[in-house]
mmCIF file with all atom_site columns, C-alpha atoms in Angstrom:
data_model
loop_
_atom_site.group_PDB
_atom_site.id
_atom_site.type_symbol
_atom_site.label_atom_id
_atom_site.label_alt_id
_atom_site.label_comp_id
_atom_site.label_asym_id
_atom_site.label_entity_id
_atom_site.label_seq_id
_atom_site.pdbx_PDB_ins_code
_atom_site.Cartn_x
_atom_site.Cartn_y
_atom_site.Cartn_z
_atom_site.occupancy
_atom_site.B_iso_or_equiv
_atom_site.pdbx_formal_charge
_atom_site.auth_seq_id
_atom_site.auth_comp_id
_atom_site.auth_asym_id
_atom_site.auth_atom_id
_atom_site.pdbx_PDB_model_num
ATOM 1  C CA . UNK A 1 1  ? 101.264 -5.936 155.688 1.00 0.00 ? 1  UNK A CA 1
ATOM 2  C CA . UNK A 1 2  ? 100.826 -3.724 152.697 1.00 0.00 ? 2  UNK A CA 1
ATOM 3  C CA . UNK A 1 3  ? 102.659 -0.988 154.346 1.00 0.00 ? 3  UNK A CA 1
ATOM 4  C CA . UNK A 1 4  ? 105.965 -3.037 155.205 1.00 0.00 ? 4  UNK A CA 1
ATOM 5  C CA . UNK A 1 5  ? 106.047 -3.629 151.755 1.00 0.00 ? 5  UNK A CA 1
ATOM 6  C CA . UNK A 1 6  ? 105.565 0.112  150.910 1.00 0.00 ? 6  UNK A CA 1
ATOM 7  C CA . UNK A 1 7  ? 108.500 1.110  153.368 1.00 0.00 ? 7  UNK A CA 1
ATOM 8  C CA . UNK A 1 8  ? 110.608 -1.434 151.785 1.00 0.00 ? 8  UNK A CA 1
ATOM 9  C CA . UNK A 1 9  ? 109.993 -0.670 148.215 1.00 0.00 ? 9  UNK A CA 1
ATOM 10 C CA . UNK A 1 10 ? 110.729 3.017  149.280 1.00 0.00 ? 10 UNK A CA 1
ATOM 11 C CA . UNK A 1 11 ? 114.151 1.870  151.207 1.00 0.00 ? 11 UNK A CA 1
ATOM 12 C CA . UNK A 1 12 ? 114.967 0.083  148.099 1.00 0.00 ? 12 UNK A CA 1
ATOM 13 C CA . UNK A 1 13 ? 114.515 3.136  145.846 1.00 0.00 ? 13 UNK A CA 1
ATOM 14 C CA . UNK A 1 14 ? 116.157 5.445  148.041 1.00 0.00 ? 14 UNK A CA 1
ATOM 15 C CA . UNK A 1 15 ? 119.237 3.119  147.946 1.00 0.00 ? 15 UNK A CA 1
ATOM 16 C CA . UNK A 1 16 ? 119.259 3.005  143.919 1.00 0.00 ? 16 UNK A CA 1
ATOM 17 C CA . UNK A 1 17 ? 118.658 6.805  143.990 1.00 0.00 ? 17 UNK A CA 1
ATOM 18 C CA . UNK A 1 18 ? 121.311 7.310  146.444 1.00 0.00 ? 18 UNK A CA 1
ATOM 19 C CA . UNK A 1 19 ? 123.965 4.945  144.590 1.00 0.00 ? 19 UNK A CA 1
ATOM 20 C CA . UNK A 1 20 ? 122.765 6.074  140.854 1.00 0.00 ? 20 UNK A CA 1
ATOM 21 C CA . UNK A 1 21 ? 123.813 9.837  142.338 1.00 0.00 ? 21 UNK A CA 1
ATOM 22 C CA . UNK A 1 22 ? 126.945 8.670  143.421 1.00 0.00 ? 22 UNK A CA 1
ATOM 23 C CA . UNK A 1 23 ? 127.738 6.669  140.471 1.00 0.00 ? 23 UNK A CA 1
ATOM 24 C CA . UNK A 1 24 ? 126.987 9.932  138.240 1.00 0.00 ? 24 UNK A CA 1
ATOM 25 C CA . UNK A 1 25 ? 128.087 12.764 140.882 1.00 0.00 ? 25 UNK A CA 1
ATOM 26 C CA . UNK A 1 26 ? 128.313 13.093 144.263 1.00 0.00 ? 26 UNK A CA 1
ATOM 27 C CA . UNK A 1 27 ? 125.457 15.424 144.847 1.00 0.00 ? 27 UNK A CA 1
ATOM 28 C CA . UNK A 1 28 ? 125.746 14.218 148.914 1.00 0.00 ? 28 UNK A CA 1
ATOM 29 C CA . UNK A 1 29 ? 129.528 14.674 148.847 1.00 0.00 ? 29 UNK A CA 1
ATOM 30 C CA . UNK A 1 30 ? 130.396 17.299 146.626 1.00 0.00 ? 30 UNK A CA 1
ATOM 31 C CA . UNK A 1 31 ? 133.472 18.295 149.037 1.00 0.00 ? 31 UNK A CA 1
ATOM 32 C CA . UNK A 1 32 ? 135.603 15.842 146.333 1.00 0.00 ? 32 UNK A CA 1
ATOM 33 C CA . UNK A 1 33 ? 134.286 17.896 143.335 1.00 0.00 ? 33 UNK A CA 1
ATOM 34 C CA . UNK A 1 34 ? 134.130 21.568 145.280 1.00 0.00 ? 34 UNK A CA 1
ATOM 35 C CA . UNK A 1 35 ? 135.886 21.777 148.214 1.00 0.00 ? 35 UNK A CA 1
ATOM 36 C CA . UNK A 1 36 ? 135.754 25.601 148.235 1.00 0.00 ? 36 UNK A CA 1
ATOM 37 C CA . UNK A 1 37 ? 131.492 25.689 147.998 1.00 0.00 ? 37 UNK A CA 1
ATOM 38 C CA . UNK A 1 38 ? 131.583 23.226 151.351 1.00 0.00 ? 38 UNK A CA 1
ATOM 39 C CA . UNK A 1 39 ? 134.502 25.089 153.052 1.00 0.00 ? 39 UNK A CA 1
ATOM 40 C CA . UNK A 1 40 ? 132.580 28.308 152.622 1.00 0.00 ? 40 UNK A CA 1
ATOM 41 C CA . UNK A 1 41 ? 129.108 27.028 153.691 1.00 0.00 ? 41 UNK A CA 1
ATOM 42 C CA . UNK A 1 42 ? 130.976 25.683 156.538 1.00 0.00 ? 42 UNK A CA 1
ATOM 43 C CA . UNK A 1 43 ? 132.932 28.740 157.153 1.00 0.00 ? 43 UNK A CA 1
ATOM 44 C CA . UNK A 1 44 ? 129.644 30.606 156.979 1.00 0.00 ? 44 UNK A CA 1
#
């Protein structure tokens, strides 16, 4: 049981880290910021 409580806890933080990076930058997305950097790795 202690583990499905682990995995959740870990879910839950993943979320918050997920949405906290989005709220301050979007280090996942950063095609709205730098469309160039994702064009080029794209490109490359």
């Amino acid at each position: 049981m202690p583990i499905q409580l682990q995995l959740k806890f870990l879910l839950l933080a993943l979320l918050l880290i997920i949405t906290a990076c989005g709220q301050k930058g979007p280090l996942f997305m950063p095609d709205k910021e730098q469309p160039d950097k994702t064009a080029e790795a794209q490109g490359s």
